Amino acid sequence: MKKTAAFFAVLLVSGTAYAVVPTPTLPAAPPMPAPQISGVKAAVLIDVNTDQVLLDQNGQASYDPSGLVKLMTAYLLYQAEAQKMLQPDQHVSVSVDAWHAAGSRMFIQPGLPVTIDQLTHGLLIDGGNDAAIAIAQSVAGSVGGFVDLMNREAASMGLTQTHFVNPDGMPTPGQRSTALDIARLARALLVKFPQVEKVAGQASYRYNNITQYNYNPLAGQHGITGLGVGLASANNWDLAVSASQEGRDLVAVILGASSRAVAGTDAAAMLHYGFHGWQQRQVYPAGAVVAQLKRIDWSPETLSVITPKAINVVVPRPSQGKVESRFVAAANLQAPIAANSNVGTLDLLWQGKILKAEPVLAKNAVAKAGWFSRLWHRAQGAL
């Protein structure tokens, strides 16, 4: 494999101060110019495989996410299925509240058979608010209990600027998120439950003798795999689009577009930029030694630091220069240290900018050295 990363050997002695992990920053713009996204409130493009943000326009500003909250509804539904709480072919009793849901619907009703799988299609393809309510009641027993789960999961994902009030995205005071948080949520959904792509990317769905079409303006196009659409208010469209091409996956999020068509055009431009302006590169394979820590009060004296998985980054196309790496030890790292325990992070840098930070592990265990071992280590160091 072509060497693409600078190796940093690290020597630590007792009392050394540890660095604080910096906040990842966008690298220098690639040769292909970024698309001009105008007339929207916010836009974010994220690379799913590497979790790198490739474009951020007002991505941390808080807005009503409207129907994009259904991404969390879908996440919790798939999680319930994974935990065997629900089965795709399980029939659901439709409540009056779900039947009378306002806004977009798949037209479920009490007494009409519907399964969890059908609700999933209705939620992700035609954005059914009735499906969202029926799913919430099936997973948690009540809409209120489900909203609690939504906010708990958002907190565990680190979506600090997100607060949910309902599972369907109907405009409600207090419901808020950001383009960056929605992109992170979409990525989590795709990574943990990739089966969502088989549903959300479909162009249409038929239930109750009614054929409805995907509100995603890019649905059905080559490589488009989802994900969701919302209408916060008149002329205020939100869109999250996922796409796959040559082994790479991207998510584009638009908040506050003047129309569904404008949102689709901007998202398509962002995806083109992400696929054609950036390329993926492997920096380290799984199990690569990226640093060695040495202390006389450890036994053995040296701790090897390894990558738990292959580390990839995306860099501008065509790439010039190399990706560099910098190991940052965990604060107050002391023996005993178990093998495969987290010992810090590895920063990946491109042209001096941090692309991402990845956790790294101890390859071997170390214990506190006894007085004789410490004396021996000092003697060896003096030779």
Coordinates of C-alpha atoms in Angstrom, one line a residue:
M1 CA 0.0 0.0 0.0
K2 CA 1.2 3.4 -0.9
K3 CA 2.3 5.3 2.2
T4 CA 0.0 8.2 2.8
A5 CA 0.4 9.2 6.4
A6 CA 3.3 10.6 8.4
F7 CA 4.2 8.4 11.4
F8 CA 4.6 10.0 14.8
A9 CA 6.5 8.0 17.4
V10 CA 5.7 9.4 20.9
L11 CA 7.9 9.3 24.0
L12 CA 6.1 9.9 27.2
V13 CA 7.7 10.3 30.6
S14 CA 6.1 10.7 34.0
G15 CA 4.5 14.1 34.5
T16 CA 4.2 14.9 30.8
A17 CA 1.1 17.1 30.0
Y18 CA -1.3 15.7 27.5
A19 CA -2.7 17.7 24.6
V20 CA -6.4 18.6 24.2
V21 CA -8.0 17.1 21.1
P22 CA -8.7 20.0 18.7
T23 CA -12.1 20.5 17.0
P24 CA -12.1 19.1 13.4
T25 CA -12.1 21.8 10.8
L26 CA -12.9 21.8 7.1
P27 CA -9.8 21.3 4.9
A28 CA -8.9 23.7 2.1
A29 CA -11.4 23.7 -0.7
P30 CA -10.6 21.3 -3.5
P31 CA -9.9 22.3 -7.1
M32 CA -13.6 21.8 -8.0
P33 CA -15.4 24.9 -6.7
A34 CA -18.1 24.2 -4.1
P35 CA -21.7 24.7 -5.4
Q36 CA -23.3 28.1 -4.7
I37 CA -26.2 27.3 -2.4
S38 CA -28.4 30.4 -2.2
G39 CA -32.0 30.9 -1.1
V40 CA -31.8 28.3 1.6
K41 CA -31.4 28.7 5.4
A42 CA -28.8 26.0 5.8
A43 CA -26.9 23.3 3.9
V44 CA -24.6 20.5 5.0
L45 CA -22.9 17.7 3.1
I46 CA -21.4 14.8 5.0
D47 CA -19.4 11.7 3.9
V48 CA -21.0 8.7 5.6
N49 CA -18.0 6.4 5.5
T50 CA -15.6 8.8 7.1
D51 CA -18.0 11.1 9.0
Q52 CA -16.3 14.1 7.4
V53 CA -18.2 17.3 6.8
L54 CA -17.4 18.4 3.2
L55 CA -19.7 21.5 3.0
D56 CA -21.2 23.5 5.8
Q57 CA -23.4 26.5 5.2
N58 CA -25.0 27.8 8.4
G59 CA -25.1 24.2 9.5
Q60 CA -25.3 24.9 13.3
A61 CA -28.2 27.4 13.1
S62 CA -31.4 26.1 14.8
Y63 CA -34.5 25.7 12.7
D64 CA -37.8 23.6 12.6
P65 CA -36.7 20.3 11.0
S66 CA -40.3 19.5 10.0
G67 CA -40.7 16.1 8.4
L68 CA -37.0 15.3 8.8
V69 CA -37.8 14.2 12.4
K70 CA -39.1 11.0 10.8
L71 CA -35.5 10.0 10.4
M72 CA -35.4 9.5 14.2
T73 CA -38.8 7.8 14.1
A74 CA -37.4 5.4 11.5
Y75 CA -34.2 4.9 13.6
L76 CA -36.2 3.9 16.7
L77 CA -38.5 1.6 14.7
Y78 CA -35.5 -0.3 13.2
Q79 CA -34.0 -0.4 16.7
A80 CA -37.2 -1.9 18.1
E81 CA -37.1 -4.5 15.3
A82 CA -33.4 -5.3 16.0
Q83 CA -34.3 -5.8 19.7
K84 CA -37.2 -8.2 18.6
M85 CA -39.8 -5.9 20.2
L86 CA -41.6 -5.7 16.8
Q87 CA -41.6 -7.8 13.6
P88 CA -41.9 -6.4 10.1
D89 CA -44.9 -8.7 9.3
Q90 CA -46.6 -7.9 12.6
H91 CA -50.1 -6.4 12.3
V92 CA -50.8 -3.1 14.0
S93 CA -54.0 -1.8 15.5
V94 CA -54.6 1.7 14.1
S95 CA -55.7 4.3 16.7
V96 CA -58.2 7.1 16.0
D97 CA -55.3 9.6 16.6
A98 CA -53.3 8.0 13.8
W99 CA -56.3 7.8 11.5
H100 CA -57.0 11.5 12.0
A101 CA -53.4 12.7 11.6
A102 CA -53.0 16.0 9.8
G103 CA -50.8 16.6 6.8
S104 CA -49.2 13.9 4.6
R105 CA -50.8 10.5 5.1
M106 CA -50.7 6.9 3.8
F107 CA -54.4 6.5 4.7
I108 CA -54.4 3.9 7.4
Q109 CA -57.6 3.6 9.4
P110 CA -59.0 1.5 12.3
G111 CA -60.0 -2.0 11.1
L112 CA -57.9 -1.8 7.9
P113 CA -55.0 -4.3 8.1
V114 CA -51.6 -2.8 8.2
T115 CA -48.2 -4.3 9.1
I116 CA -45.0 -2.7 10.5
D117 CA -43.4 -3.2 7.1
Q118 CA -46.2 -1.3 5.4
L119 CA -46.0 1.5 8.0
T120 CA -42.2 1.7 7.3
H121 CA -42.9 2.2 3.6
G122 CA -45.6 4.8 4.3
L123 CA -43.3 6.6 6.7
L124 CA -40.2 6.8 4.4
I125 CA -41.7 7.0 0.9
D126 CA -44.7 9.2 1.2
G127 CA -43.9 10.7 4.6
G128 CA -47.1 9.6 6.3
N129 CA -47.8 11.4 9.5
D130 CA -50.4 8.7 10.3
A131 CA -47.7 6.1 9.9
A132 CA -45.4 8.0 12.2
I133 CA -48.0 8.1 15.0
A134 CA -48.9 4.5 14.6
I135 CA -45.2 3.5 14.7
A136 CA -44.7 5.7 17.9
Q137 CA -47.6 4.0 19.6
S138 CA -46.4 0.5 18.5
V139 CA -42.9 1.1 19.8
A140 CA -43.5 3.0 23.0
G141 CA -47.2 2.6 23.8
S142 CA -47.9 6.3 23.4
V143 CA -46.7 9.2 21.4
G144 CA -45.4 11.0 24.5
G145 CA -43.3 8.0 25.5
F146 CA -41.9 7.7 22.0
V147 CA -40.9 11.4 22.0
D148 CA -39.0 10.8 25.3
L149 CA -37.1 8.0 23.5
M150 CA -36.4 10.3 20.5
N151 CA -34.8 12.9 22.8
R152 CA -32.9 10.3 24.7
E153 CA -31.5 8.8 21.5
A154 CA -30.6 12.3 20.2
A155 CA -28.7 13.0 23.4
S156 CA -26.8 9.7 23.1
M157 CA -25.9 10.6 19.5
G158 CA -24.5 13.9 20.6
L159 CA -27.2 15.9 18.7
T160 CA -26.9 18.8 21.2
Q161 CA -28.9 21.3 19.2
T162 CA -31.9 19.0 18.6
H163 CA -35.1 18.7 20.6
F164 CA -38.1 16.7 19.4
V165 CA -41.8 17.3 20.3
N166 CA -43.5 14.9 18.0
P167 CA -42.7 11.9 15.8
D168 CA -44.2 13.2 12.6
G169 CA -42.7 16.7 12.2
M170 CA -45.9 18.7 12.2
P171 CA -44.9 22.3 13.2
T172 CA -44.9 22.6 17.0
P173 CA -43.3 25.1 19.3
G174 CA -40.0 23.9 20.7
Q175 CA -39.2 21.4 18.0
R176 CA -35.8 22.3 16.6
S177 CA -32.6 21.0 15.0
T178 CA -29.8 22.0 12.8
A179 CA -28.6 20.9 9.3
L180 CA -25.5 19.4 10.9
D181 CA -27.5 17.5 13.5
I182 CA -29.9 16.1 10.9
A183 CA -26.9 15.0 8.8
R184 CA -25.4 13.2 11.8
L185 CA -28.8 11.6 12.5
A186 CA -29.1 10.5 8.8
R187 CA -25.6 9.1 8.9
A188 CA -26.4 7.1 12.1
L189 CA -29.5 5.7 10.5
L190 CA -27.6 4.6 7.3
V191 CA -24.7 3.1 9.2
K192 CA -26.6 1.1 11.8
F193 CA -29.6 0.2 9.7
P194 CA -28.6 0.1 6.0
Q195 CA -31.8 -1.6 5.1
V196 CA -33.4 1.8 5.2
E197 CA -32.0 2.4 1.7
K198 CA -34.1 -0.4 0.2
V199 CA -37.3 1.5 1.3
A200 CA -36.5 5.2 1.3
G201 CA -35.1 5.3 -2.2
Q202 CA -38.2 3.9 -3.8
A203 CA -40.1 6.3 -6.1
S204 CA -43.6 5.3 -5.1
Y205 CA -45.6 3.0 -2.8
R206 CA -49.1 1.6 -3.0
Y207 CA -51.3 0.9 0.0
N208 CA -55.1 0.9 0.5
N209 CA -55.5 0.9 -3.4
I210 CA -53.7 4.3 -3.4
T211 CA -50.4 4.9 -5.2
Q212 CA -48.4 7.7 -3.6
Y213 CA -45.1 9.1 -4.8
N214 CA -41.9 9.9 -2.9
Y215 CA -41.7 13.5 -1.9
N216 CA -38.0 13.4 -2.4
P217 CA -37.5 15.2 -5.7
L218 CA -34.4 13.0 -6.5
A219 CA -36.1 9.7 -5.7
G220 CA -35.7 7.1 -8.4
Q221 CA -32.6 8.6 -9.9
H222 CA -29.4 6.5 -10.2
G223 CA -27.6 6.2 -6.9
I224 CA -30.2 8.0 -4.8
T225 CA -31.0 5.9 -1.7
G226 CA -33.3 8.2 0.4
L227 CA -34.0 9.8 2.8
G228 CA -36.7 12.4 3.8
V229 CA -38.6 15.6 3.1
G230 CA -40.4 18.1 5.2
L231 CA -42.4 21.3 4.8
A232 CA -41.9 23.6 7.8
S233 CA -44.2 26.3 6.4
A234 CA -45.3 27.7 3.1
N235 CA -42.2 28.0 0.8
N236 CA -40.0 26.5 3.5
W237 CA -38.9 23.0 2.4
D238 CA -36.4 20.7 4.2
L239 CA -34.7 17.8 2.5
A240 CA -32.2 15.0 3.4
V241 CA -30.9 13.0 0.5
S242 CA -28.6 10.0 0.7
A243 CA -26.7 8.7 -2.3
S244 CA -24.2 5.9 -3.1
Q245 CA -21.5 5.9 -5.8
E246 CA -18.4 3.7 -6.3
G247 CA -18.4 2.5 -2.7
R248 CA -18.9 6.0 -1.2
D249 CA -22.0 7.3 0.5
L250 CA -23.0 10.9 1.0
V251 CA -25.8 12.7 2.8
A252 CA -26.9 16.2 1.7
V253 CA -29.2 18.2 4.0
I254 CA -31.1 21.4 3.0
L255 CA -33.2 23.4 5.4
G256 CA -35.5 26.3 4.3
A257 CA -35.5 26.0 0.5
S258 CA -38.1 28.1 -1.3
S259 CA -39.5 25.0 -3.0
R260 CA -39.1 21.2 -3.2
A261 CA -37.6 21.6 -6.7
V262 CA -35.0 24.1 -5.4
A263 CA -34.1 21.8 -2.5
G264 CA -33.6 19.0 -5.0
T265 CA -31.5 21.0 -7.4
D266 CA -29.2 22.2 -4.5
A267 CA -28.9 18.8 -3.0
A268 CA -28.0 17.3 -6.5
A269 CA -25.3 19.9 -6.9
M270 CA -23.9 19.1 -3.4
L271 CA -23.8 15.4 -4.1
H272 CA -22.0 16.0 -7.5
Y273 CA -19.5 18.1 -5.6
G274 CA -19.0 15.5 -3.0
F275 CA -18.5 12.6 -5.4
H276 CA -16.4 14.4 -8.0
G277 CA -14.5 16.9 -5.9
W278 CA -13.4 14.5 -3.2
Q279 CA -11.9 11.0 -3.2
Q280 CA -11.5 8.4 -0.4
R281 CA -8.1 7.3 0.7
Q282 CA -7.0 4.7 3.2
V283 CA -4.5 6.1 5.7
Y284 CA -4.0 3.0 7.9
P285 CA -5.2 -0.6 7.8
A286 CA -6.8 -2.2 10.9
G287 CA -4.3 -3.1 13.6
A288 CA -1.6 -0.7 12.4
V289 CA 0.8 0.6 15.0
V290 CA 0.6 4.4 15.0
A291 CA 2.6 5.3 18.1
Q292 CA 4.6 3.8 20.9
L293 CA 4.5 5.1 24.5
K294 CA 7.4 4.5 26.8
R295 CA 7.6 5.1 30.6
I296 CA 10.0 3.7 33.1
D297 CA 7.2 3.1 35.6
W298 CA 5.4 0.7 33.3
S299 CA 5.9 -3.0 32.8
P300 CA 6.6 -3.7 30.0
E301 CA 8.1 -0.3 29.5
T302 CA 6.6 0.2 26.0
L303 CA 3.0 0.4 25.0
S304 CA 2.1 0.1 21.3
V305 CA -0.9 2.0 20.1
I306 CA -2.9 0.5 17.2
T307 CA -5.9 1.4 15.0
P308 CA -9.0 -0.7 15.9
K309 CA -10.2 -0.6 12.2
A310 CA -9.1 0.7 8.9
I311 CA -8.9 4.4 8.9
N312 CA -10.1 6.2 5.8
V313 CA -10.4 9.9 4.9
V314 CA -11.7 11.8 1.9
V315 CA -9.4 14.4 0.4
P316 CA -9.7 16.8 -2.5
R317 CA -9.5 15.4 -6.0
P318 CA -6.9 15.5 -7.5
S319 CA -5.0 15.0 -4.3
Q320 CA -1.7 16.7 -3.8
G321 CA 0.5 16.1 -0.7
K322 CA -0.1 13.5 1.9
V323 CA -2.3 12.9 4.9
E324 CA -0.5 13.3 8.2
S325 CA -1.3 11.8 11.5
R326 CA -0.8 13.0 15.1
F327 CA -1.4 10.9 18.2
V328 CA -3.0 12.6 21.1
A329 CA -2.8 10.6 24.4
A330 CA -5.8 10.4 26.7
A331 CA -5.5 12.7 29.6
N332 CA -3.9 11.3 32.7
L333 CA -3.0 8.0 31.1
Q334 CA -1.7 5.7 33.8
A335 CA -1.0 2.0 34.4
P336 CA -2.6 -0.4 34.6
I337 CA -3.8 -0.3 31.0
A338 CA -5.7 -3.3 29.5
A339 CA -5.1 -4.5 26.0
N340 CA -7.6 -3.1 23.5
S341 CA -8.6 -0.3 25.9
N342 CA -8.9 3.3 24.5
V343 CA -5.6 5.3 25.0
G344 CA -6.3 8.4 23.0
T345 CA -7.1 9.6 19.5
L346 CA -5.3 9.9 16.2
D347 CA -5.8 13.2 14.4
L348 CA -5.7 13.0 10.6
L349 CA -4.5 16.2 8.9
W350 CA -4.5 17.5 5.4
Q351 CA -2.5 20.7 4.6
G352 CA -2.5 21.5 8.4
K353 CA -6.3 21.1 8.8
I354 CA -7.8 18.4 10.9
L355 CA -10.0 16.1 8.8
K356 CA -11.1 13.9 11.6
A357 CA -10.0 12.3 14.9
E358 CA -10.2 8.5 15.4
P359 CA -10.0 6.6 18.7
V360 CA -7.0 4.3 19.0
L361 CA -6.3 1.3 21.3
A362 CA -3.6 -0.3 23.4
K363 CA -2.1 -3.3 21.6
N364 CA -0.6 -4.8 24.7
A365 CA -1.4 -4.5 28.4
V366 CA 0.9 -2.7 30.8
A367 CA 1.1 -2.8 34.6
K368 CA 2.8 -0.6 37.2
A369 CA 6.4 -1.5 37.3
G370 CA 8.0 -2.6 40.6
W371 CA 11.0 -0.9 42.1
F372 CA 13.4 -3.4 40.5
S373 CA 11.9 -2.9 37.0
R374 CA 12.0 0.8 37.3
L375 CA 15.7 0.6 38.4
W376 CA 16.4 -1.7 35.4
H377 CA 14.7 0.7 33.0
R378 CA 16.7 3.6 34.2
A379 CA 19.9 1.6 33.9
Q380 CA 19.0 0.6 30.3
G381 CA 18.2 4.2 29.5
A382 CA 21.6 5.3 30.7
L383 CA 23.4 2.9 28.4

